[in-house]
Coordinates of C-alpha atoms in Angstrom, one line a residue:
X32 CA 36.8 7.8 6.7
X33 CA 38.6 5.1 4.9
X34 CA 39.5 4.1 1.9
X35 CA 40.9 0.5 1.1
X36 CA 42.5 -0.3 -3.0
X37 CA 44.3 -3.3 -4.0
X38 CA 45.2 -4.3 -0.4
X39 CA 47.3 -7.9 -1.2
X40 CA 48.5 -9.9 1.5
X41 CA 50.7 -13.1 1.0
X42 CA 52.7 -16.0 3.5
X43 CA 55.7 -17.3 2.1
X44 CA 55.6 -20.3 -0.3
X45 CA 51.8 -19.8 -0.3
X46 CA 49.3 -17.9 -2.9
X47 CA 47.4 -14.0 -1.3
X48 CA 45.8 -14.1 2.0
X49 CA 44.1 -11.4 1.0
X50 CA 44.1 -10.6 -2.9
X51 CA 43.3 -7.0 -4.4
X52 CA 40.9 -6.3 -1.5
X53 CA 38.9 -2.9 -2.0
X54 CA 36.2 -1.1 0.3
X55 CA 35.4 2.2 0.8
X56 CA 33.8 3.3 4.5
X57 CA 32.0 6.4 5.4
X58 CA 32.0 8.1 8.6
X59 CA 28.9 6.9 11.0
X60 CA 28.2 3.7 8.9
X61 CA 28.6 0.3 9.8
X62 CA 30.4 -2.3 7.2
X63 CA 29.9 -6.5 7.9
X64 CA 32.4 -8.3 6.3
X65 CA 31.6 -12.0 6.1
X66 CA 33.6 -15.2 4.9
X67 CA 34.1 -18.6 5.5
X68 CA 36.9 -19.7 7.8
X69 CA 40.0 -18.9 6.3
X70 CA 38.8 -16.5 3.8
X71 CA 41.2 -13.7 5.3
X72 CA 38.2 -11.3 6.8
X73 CA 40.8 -11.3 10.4
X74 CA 44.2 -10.8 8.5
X75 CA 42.3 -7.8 6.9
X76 CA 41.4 -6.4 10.1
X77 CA 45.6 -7.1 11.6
X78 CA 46.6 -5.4 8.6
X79 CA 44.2 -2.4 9.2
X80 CA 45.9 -2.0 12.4
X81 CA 49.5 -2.9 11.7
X82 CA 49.0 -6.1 13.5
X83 CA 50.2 -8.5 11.1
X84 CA 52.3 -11.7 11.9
X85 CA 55.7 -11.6 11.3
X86 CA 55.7 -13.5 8.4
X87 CA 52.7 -12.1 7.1
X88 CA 54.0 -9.8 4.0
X89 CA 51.8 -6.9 2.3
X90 CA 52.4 -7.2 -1.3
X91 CA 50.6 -4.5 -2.9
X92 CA 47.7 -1.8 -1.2
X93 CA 47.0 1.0 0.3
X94 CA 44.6 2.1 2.9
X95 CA 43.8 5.6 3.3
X96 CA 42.2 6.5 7.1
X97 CA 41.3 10.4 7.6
X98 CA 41.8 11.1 11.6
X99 CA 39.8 13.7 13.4
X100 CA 42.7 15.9 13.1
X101 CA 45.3 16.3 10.4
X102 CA 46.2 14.8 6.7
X103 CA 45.1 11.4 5.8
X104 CA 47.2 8.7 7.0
X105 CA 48.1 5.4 4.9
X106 CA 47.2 2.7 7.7
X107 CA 49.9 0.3 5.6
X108 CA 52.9 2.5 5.7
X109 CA 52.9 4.1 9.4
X110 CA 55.8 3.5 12.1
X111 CA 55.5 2.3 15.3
X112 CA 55.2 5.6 17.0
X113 CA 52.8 6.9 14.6
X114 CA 50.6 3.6 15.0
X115 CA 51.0 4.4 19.2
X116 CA 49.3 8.0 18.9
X117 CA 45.6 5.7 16.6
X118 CA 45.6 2.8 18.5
X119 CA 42.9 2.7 21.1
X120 CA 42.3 6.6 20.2
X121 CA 40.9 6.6 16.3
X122 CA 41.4 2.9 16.0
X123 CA 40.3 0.2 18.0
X124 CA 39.8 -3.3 17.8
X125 CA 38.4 -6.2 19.7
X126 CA 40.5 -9.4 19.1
X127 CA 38.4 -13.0 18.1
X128 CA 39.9 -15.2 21.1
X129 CA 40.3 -13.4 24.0
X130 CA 42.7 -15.7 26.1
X131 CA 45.5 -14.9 23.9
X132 CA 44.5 -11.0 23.8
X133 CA 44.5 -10.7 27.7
X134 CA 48.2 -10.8 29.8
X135 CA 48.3 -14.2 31.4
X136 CA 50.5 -12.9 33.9
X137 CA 48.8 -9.5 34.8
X138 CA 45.3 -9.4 36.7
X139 CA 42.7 -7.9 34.5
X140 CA 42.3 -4.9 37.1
X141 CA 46.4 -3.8 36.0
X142 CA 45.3 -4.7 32.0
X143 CA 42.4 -2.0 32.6
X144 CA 44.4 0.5 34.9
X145 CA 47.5 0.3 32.0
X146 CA 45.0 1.0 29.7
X147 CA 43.6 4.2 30.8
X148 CA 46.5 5.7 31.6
X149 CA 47.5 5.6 28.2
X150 CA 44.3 6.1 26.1
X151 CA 42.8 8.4 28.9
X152 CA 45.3 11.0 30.0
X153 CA 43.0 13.3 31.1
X154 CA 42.0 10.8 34.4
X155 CA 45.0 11.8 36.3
X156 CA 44.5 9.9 39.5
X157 CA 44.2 6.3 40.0
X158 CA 40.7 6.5 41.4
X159 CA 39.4 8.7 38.5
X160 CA 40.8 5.9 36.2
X161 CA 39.1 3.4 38.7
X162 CA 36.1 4.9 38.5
X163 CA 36.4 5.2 34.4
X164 CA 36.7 1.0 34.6
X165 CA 34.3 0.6 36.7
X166 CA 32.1 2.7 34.9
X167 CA 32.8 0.7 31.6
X168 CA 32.7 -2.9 33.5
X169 CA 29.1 -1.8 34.2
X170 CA 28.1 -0.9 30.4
X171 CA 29.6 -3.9 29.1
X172 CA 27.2 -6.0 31.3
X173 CA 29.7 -6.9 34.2
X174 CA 27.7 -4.9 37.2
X175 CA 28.4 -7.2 39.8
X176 CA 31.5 -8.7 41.5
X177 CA 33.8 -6.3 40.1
X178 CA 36.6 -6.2 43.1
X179 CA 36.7 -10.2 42.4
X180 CA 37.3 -9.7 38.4
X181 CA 39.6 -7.0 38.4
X182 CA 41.7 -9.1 41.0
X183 CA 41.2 -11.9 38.7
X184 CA 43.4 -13.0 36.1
X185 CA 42.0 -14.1 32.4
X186 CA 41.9 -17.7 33.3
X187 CA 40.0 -17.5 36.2
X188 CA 37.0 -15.7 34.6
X189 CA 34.6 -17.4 32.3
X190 CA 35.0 -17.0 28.6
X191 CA 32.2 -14.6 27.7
X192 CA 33.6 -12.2 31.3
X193 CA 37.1 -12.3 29.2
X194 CA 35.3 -10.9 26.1
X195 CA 33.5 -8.3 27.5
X196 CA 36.3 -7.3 29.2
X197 CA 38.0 -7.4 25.8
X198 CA 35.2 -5.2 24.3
X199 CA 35.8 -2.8 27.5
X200 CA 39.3 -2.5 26.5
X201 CA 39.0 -1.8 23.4
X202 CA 36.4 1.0 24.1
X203 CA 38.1 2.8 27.1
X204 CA 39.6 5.5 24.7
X205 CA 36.5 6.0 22.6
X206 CA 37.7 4.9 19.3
X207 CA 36.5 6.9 16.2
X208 CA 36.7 3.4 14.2
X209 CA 35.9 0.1 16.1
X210 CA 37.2 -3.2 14.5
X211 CA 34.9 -5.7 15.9
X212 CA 36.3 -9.9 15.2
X213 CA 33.9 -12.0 16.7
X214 CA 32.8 -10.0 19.1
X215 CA 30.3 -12.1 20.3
X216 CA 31.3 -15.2 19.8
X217 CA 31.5 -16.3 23.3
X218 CA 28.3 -14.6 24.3
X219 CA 25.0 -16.1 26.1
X220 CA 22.3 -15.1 23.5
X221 CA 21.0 -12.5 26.5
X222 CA 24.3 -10.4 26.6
X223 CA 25.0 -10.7 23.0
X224 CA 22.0 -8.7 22.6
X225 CA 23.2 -6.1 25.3
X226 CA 26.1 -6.3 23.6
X227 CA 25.2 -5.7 20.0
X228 CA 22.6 -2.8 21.5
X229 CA 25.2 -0.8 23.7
X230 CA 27.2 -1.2 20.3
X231 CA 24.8 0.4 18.3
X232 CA 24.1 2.9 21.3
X233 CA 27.5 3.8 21.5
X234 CA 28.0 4.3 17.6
X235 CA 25.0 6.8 17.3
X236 CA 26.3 9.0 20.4
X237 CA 29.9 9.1 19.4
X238 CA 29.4 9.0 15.8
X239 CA 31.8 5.6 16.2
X240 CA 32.3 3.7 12.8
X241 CA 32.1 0.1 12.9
X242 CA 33.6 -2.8 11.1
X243 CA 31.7 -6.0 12.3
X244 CA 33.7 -9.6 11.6
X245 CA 31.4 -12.4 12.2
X246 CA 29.8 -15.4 10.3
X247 CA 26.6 -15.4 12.1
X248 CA 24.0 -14.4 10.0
X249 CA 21.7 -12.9 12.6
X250 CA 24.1 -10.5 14.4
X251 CA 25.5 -9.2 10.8
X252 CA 21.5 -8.4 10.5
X253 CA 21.5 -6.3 13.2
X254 CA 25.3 -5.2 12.7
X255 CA 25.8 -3.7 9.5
X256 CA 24.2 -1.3 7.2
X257 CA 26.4 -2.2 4.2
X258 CA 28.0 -5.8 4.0
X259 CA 31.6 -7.2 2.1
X260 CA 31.6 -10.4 1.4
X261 CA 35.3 -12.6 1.2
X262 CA 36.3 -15.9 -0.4
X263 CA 39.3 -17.1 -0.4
X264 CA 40.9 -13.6 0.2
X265 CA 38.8 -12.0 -2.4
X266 CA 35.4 -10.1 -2.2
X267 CA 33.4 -11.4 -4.4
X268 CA 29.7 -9.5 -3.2
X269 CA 29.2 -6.2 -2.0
X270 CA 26.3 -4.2 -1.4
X271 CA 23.6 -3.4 1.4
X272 CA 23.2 -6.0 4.3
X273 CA 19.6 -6.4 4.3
X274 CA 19.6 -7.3 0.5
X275 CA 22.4 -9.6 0.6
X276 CA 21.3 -11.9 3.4
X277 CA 17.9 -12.7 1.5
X278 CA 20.1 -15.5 -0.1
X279 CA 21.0 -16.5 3.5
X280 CA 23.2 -19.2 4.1
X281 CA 23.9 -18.8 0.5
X282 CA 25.7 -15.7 0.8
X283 CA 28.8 -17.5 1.4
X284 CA 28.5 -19.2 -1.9
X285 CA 30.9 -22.2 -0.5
X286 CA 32.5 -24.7 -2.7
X287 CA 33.8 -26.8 0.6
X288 CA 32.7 -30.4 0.0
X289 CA 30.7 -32.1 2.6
X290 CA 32.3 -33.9 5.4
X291 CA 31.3 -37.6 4.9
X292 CA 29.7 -38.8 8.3
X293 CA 31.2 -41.9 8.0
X294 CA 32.3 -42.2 11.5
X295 CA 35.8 -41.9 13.1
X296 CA 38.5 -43.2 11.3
X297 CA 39.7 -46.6 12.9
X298 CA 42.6 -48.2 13.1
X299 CA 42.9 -51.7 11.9
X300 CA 42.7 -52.7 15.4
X301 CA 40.7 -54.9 17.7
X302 CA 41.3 -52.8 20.6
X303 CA 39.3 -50.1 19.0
X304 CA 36.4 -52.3 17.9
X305 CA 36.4 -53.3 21.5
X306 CA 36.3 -50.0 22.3
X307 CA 33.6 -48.9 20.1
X308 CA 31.3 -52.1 21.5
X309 CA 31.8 -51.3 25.1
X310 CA 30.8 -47.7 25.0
X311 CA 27.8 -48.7 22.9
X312 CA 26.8 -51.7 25.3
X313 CA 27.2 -49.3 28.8
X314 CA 23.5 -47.5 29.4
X315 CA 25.0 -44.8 31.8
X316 CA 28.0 -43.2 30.5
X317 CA 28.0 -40.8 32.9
X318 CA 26.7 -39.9 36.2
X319 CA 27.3 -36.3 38.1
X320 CA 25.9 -36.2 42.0
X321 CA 25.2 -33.5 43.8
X322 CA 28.6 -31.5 42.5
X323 CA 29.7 -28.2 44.0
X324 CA 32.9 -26.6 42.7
X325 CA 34.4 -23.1 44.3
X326 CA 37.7 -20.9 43.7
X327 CA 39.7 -18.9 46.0
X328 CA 38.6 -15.5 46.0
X329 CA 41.5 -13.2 45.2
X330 CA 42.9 -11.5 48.4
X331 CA 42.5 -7.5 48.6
X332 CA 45.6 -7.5 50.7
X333 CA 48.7 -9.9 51.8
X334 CA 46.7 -10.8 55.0
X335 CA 43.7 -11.6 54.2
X336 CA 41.8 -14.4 54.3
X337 CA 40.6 -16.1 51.1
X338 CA 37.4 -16.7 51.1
X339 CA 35.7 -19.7 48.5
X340 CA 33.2 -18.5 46.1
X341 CA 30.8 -21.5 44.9
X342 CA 30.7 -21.5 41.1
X343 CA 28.5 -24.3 40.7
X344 CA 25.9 -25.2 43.9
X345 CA 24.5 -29.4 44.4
X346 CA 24.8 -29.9 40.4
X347 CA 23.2 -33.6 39.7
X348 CA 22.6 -34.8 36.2
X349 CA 23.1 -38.3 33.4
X350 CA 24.0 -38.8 30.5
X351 CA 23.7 -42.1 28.7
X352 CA 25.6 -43.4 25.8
X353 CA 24.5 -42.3 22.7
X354 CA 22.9 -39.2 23.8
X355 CA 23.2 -35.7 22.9
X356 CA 23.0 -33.0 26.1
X357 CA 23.2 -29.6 25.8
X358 CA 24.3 -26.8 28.7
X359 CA 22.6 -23.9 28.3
X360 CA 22.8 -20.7 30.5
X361 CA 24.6 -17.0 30.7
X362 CA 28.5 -16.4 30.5
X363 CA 30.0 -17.2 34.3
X364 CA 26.8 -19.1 35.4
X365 CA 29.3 -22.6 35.6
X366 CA 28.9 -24.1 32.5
X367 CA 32.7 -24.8 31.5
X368 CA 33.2 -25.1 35.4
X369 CA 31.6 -28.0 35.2
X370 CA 33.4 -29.4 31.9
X371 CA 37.0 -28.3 33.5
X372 CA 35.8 -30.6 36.5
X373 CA 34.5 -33.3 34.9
X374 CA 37.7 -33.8 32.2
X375 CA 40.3 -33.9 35.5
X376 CA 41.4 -30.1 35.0
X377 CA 39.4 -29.2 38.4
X378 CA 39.0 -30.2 41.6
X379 CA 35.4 -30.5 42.9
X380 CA 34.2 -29.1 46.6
X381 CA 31.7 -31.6 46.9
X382 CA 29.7 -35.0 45.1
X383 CA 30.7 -37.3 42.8
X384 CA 31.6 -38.1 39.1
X385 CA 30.9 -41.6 38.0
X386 CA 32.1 -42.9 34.6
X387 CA 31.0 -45.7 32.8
X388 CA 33.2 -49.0 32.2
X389 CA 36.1 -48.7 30.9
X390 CA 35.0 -45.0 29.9
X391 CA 37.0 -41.8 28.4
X392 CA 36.5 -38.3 28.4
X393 CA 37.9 -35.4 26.1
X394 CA 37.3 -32.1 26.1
X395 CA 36.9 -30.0 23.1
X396 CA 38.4 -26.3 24.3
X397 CA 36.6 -22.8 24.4
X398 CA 39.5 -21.2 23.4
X399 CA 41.6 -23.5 21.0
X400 CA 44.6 -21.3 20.6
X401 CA 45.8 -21.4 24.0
X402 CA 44.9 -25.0 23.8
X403 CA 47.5 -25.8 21.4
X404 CA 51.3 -26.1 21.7
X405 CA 52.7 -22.9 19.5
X406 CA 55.6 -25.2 18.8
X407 CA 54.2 -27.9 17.0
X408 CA 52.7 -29.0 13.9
X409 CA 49.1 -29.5 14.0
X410 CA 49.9 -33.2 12.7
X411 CA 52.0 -33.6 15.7
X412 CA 49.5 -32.5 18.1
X413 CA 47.4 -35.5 16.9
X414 CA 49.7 -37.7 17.0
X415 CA 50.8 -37.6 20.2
X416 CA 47.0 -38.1 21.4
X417 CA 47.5 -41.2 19.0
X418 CA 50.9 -42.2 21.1
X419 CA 49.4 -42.6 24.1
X420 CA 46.0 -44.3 23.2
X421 CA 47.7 -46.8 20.7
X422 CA 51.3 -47.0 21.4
X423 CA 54.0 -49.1 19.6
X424 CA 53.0 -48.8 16.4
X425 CA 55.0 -47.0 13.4
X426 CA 55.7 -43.5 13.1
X427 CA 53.7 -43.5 9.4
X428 CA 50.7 -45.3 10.4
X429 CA 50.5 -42.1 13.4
X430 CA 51.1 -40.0 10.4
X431 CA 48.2 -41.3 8.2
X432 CA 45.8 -41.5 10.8
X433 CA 46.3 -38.2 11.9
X434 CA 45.8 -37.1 8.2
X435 CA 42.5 -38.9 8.1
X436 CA 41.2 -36.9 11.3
X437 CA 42.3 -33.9 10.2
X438 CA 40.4 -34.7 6.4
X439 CA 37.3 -35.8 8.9
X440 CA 37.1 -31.8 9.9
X441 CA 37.5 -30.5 7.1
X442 CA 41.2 -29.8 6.9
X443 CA 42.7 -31.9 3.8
X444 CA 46.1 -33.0 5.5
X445 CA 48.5 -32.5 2.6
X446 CA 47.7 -28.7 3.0
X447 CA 46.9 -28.4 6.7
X448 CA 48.9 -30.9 8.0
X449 CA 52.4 -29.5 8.5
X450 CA 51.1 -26.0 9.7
X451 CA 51.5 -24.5 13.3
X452 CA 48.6 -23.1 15.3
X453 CA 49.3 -19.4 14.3
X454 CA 49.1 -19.9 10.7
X455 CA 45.9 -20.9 10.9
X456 CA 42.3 -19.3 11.0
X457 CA 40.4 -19.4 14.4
X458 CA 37.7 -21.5 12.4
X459 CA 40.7 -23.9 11.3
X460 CA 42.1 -23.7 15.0
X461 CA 38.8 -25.0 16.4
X462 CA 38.3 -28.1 14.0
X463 CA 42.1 -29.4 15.0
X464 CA 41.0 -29.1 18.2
X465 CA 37.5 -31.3 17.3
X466 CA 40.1 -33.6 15.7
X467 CA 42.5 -34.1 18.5
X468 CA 39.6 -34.8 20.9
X469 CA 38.3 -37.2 18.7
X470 CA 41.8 -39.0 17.9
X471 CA 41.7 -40.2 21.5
X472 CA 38.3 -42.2 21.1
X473 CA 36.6 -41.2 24.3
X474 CA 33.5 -42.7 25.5
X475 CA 32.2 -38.9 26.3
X476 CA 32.5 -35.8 24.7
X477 CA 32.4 -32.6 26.2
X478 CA 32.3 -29.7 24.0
X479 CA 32.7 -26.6 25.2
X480 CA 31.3 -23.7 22.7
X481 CA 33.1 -26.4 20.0
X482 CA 31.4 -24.6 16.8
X483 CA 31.0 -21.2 17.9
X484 CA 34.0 -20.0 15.9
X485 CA 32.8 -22.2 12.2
X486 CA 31.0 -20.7 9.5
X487 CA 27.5 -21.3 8.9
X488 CA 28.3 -24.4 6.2
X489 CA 31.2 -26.0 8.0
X490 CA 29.3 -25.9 11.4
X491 CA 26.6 -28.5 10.1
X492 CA 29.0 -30.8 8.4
X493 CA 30.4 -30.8 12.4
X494 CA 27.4 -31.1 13.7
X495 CA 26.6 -34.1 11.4
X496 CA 29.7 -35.6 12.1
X497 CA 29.5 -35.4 16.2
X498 CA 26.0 -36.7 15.8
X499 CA 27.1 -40.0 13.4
X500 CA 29.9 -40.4 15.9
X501 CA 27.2 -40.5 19.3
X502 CA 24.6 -42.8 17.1
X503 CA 27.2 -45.5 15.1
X504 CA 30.0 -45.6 18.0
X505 CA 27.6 -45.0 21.4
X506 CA 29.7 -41.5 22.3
X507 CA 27.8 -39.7 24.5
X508 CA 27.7 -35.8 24.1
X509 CA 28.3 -33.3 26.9
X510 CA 27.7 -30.0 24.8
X511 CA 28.2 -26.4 26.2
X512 CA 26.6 -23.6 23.7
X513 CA 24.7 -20.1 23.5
X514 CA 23.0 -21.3 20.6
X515 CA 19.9 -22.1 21.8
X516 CA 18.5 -22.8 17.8
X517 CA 21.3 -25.2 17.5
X518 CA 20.3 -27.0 20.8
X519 CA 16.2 -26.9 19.8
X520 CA 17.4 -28.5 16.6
X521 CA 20.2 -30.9 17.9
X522 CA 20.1 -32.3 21.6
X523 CA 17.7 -34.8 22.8
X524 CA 18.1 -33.1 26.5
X525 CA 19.2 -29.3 27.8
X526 CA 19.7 -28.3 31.1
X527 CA 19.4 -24.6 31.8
X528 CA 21.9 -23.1 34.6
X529 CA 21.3 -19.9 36.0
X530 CA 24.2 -18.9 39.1
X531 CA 25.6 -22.5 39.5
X532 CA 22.4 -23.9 40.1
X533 CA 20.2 -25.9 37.8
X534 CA 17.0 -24.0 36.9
X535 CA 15.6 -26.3 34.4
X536 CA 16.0 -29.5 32.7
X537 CA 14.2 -31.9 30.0
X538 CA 13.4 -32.5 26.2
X539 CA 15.2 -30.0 24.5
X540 CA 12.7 -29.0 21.9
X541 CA 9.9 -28.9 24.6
X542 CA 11.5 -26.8 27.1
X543 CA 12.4 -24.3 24.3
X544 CA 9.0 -24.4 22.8
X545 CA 7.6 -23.6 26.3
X546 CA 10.5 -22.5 28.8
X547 CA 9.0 -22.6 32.5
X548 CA 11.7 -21.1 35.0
X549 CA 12.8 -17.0 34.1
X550 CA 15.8 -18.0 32.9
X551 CA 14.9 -19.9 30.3
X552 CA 12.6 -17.3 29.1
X553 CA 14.5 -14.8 29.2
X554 CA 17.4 -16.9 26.8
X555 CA 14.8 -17.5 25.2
X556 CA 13.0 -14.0 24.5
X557 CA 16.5 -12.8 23.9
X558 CA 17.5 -15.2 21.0
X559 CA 14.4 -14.5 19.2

């Protein structure tokens, strides 16, 4: 079905993207390729679909797709009209961050309606195409509350409901050839196994051919029959999946050094000693009471009344300095509600937020893409964290600190430094975003599916880093994840939400070891 030789893709003023790429793909089967951040595994996929940045250049390559009718087709050299008749139809993909995917502007019920009128011409009215949506909300695991999403838009849904609805998209007009980037990133470890089986269900009945992006180790297990492995825009292993993760984590053969966890980098400043000392010397960093947060339901028509919906239902918890607490539950059950609340970006219905003296909070974004300025340098988005926290000093001493929090996550600033947000991996967008939360020295952290996007040997080195930073400097750690092995092996606590509402609660190894309420068990059964 396709046939990829010598695909080469360069940047200007910067060595191949992608360098003398070459893969072959049969009908039916399912290729993994797998890569540390930045190893150009998305900017293949783009260029499979003539979705390449502007100022993204193809060099040298070709990439030969048979359709289900007609000649073979060079994927590199087609027109905008020709790409309009494969996309959605023989090609589809589903993008890595879907914030920036979806319409801000449009609610996701227009982005589905738009949709099937073009990919499925053969539902001429609008309830047939209705129905089609519905009927695809359903297999992609989003049963109930449909009138409320479709009136939603992409902001006001949680961040796994925007990627199944991304995966729904993608799939409306039965693709021959599904590109899949991080599909299930976002994902509670439940519906990324519904996921991952109505995948495979839908590849045996359509004979769909699958491309599966991801640097988990456990869905490419259960993702791909044959896997491609890249480094720095090169493949350097090919061959069968289930022979090439026997080495596991050492399938990625990195050479990335270690992040020292030598704590944040510090001014030569007694203010931040000061501030160190206090958040180390306060017991309770944190104190949530009985919080209840709601929306406005979207109104069917102009006169309506809006109704709230409760997202999150008499939530009470602590978290005391130092400590590591994990939020555990599936996509919309209030998780990043309750970060959104607690970090000032929403207003709660009901209860109480208590912060400790002279206490900070950041929030480390889902989606870091939308959560950086376009327009600006990554250095600058530091330093204007650094502005405000430290102000009047010198424009070079903002410079090199910034530097040293972006060398902290792994991003050596004389290379990374002077880059914008697109020109960047999503990997690389999520550690600026771990830097810039850092820069501002908070008291707690909150962060919100913060590694979900890393590889596997760049995630630890982040992991060791936020845990030297909660034991030498007293932050305490708010953390939102589906990754319930990371949370066995990290937290010192987990709470377990299920529909707003706390279900469960304690030592994080012990619950997992021996979950009591259905939830837990069933997150726990599913990530087994």
């Amino acid at each position: 079905m396709l046939k990829v030789s010598g695909l080469t893709i360069s940047f200007p003023d910067q060595p191949p993207a992608v360098n003398d790429l070459s893969f072959e793909l049969e009908a039916g089967h399912r290729l993994g390729l797998l890569g540390l951040s930045g190893s150009g595994k998305s900017l293949t996929a783009l260029a499979l679909l003539g979705l390449l940045p502007p100022t993204a250049r193809i060099d040298a390559g070709e990439a030969w797709y048979q359709p289900q009718d007609g000649a073979p087709l060079d994927l590199l050299r087609l027109n905008g009209k020709e790409w309009r008749k494969l996309r959605g139809r023989e090609i589809s993909l589903v993008f890595q961050e879907p914030l920036t995917a979806l319409n801000p502007v449009q609610t996701t019920g227009d982005q589905l309606l738009e949709a099937a009128r073009y990919l499925c011409p053969e539902l001429t009215t609008a309830a047939a195409r209705l129905q089609h949506i519905n009927e695809w909300l359903r297999r992609v695991e989003l049963p109930d509350d449909q009138e409320r999403i479709l009136l939603s838009y992409p902001h006001q849904l949680s961040g796994g409901q925007r990627q199944r609805l991304l995966i729904a998209l993608a799939l409306l007009g039965a693709p021959r050839l599904l590109i899949a980037d991080e599909p299930t990133t976002a994902l509670d470890t439940i519906t990324e196994a519904g996921i991952l089986r109505l995948l495979e269900k839908l590849r045996t009945e359509l004979g769909m051919t699958t491309i599966f992006i991801t640097h988990d180790l456990n869905v490419m297990a259960r993702s791909a029959d044959d896997l491609l492995v890249m480094k720095a825009g090169q493949a350097v292993r090919q061959g069968p999946a289930e022979e090439l993760l026997k080495a596991g984590e050492n399938v990625f053969n990195s050479e990335i050094s270690p992040i020292s966890p030598t704590g944040a980098p510090h001014f030569a400043d007694n203010n931040h000693a000061d501030d160190a000392e206090s958040s180390q010397e306060t017991t309770e960093a944190l104190s949530v009471n009985h919080l209840t947060i709601s929306y406005p339901v979207p109104k069917t028509y102009p006169w309506s009344s809006p109704l709230p919906k409760s997202v999150v239902n008499d939530v009470s918890f602590s978290l005391q300095a130092g400590e590591w607490l994990a939020i555990v539950g599936p996509s919309g059950c209030g998780k990043t509600s309750i970060a959104r609340c607690l970090s000032g970006l929403l207003p709660a219905t009901e209860g109480s937020v208590e912060l400790g003296s002279r206490g900070s909070i950041q929030l480390v974004f889902q989606d870091p893409f939308s959560s950086l300025n376009p327009a600006h340098t990554i250095r600058r988005a530091i330093m204007e964290v650094l502005r405000i926290r430290l102000p009047g000093k010198k424009k070079a001493t903002y410079e090199q600190e910034a530097g040293r929090f972006l060398d902290q996550v792994g991003l050596p600033a004389d290379v990374f430094a002077e880059r914008r947000p697109q020109a960047l991996s999503g990997g690389q967008r999520q550690r600026v975003a771990i830097a810039r939360a850092l820069a501002a020295n908070p008291t707690v952290l909150i962060a919100d599916e913060a590694v979900s996007a890393l590889d596997v040997p760049l995630r630890k080195d982040i992991l060791d880093l936020l845990d030297t930073l909660r034991r030498e400097q007293g932050i305490a750690l708010l953390f939102i994840t589906h990754d319930l092995k990371l949370v066995a092996d990290r937290a010192d606590r987990v709470i377990i939400m299920e529909d707003g509402r706390i279900v469960e609660q304690g030592a994080a190894k012990a619950i997992f070891a021996a979950p009591a309420s259905p939830m837990g068990k069933r997150l726990v059964a599913a990530g087994a």
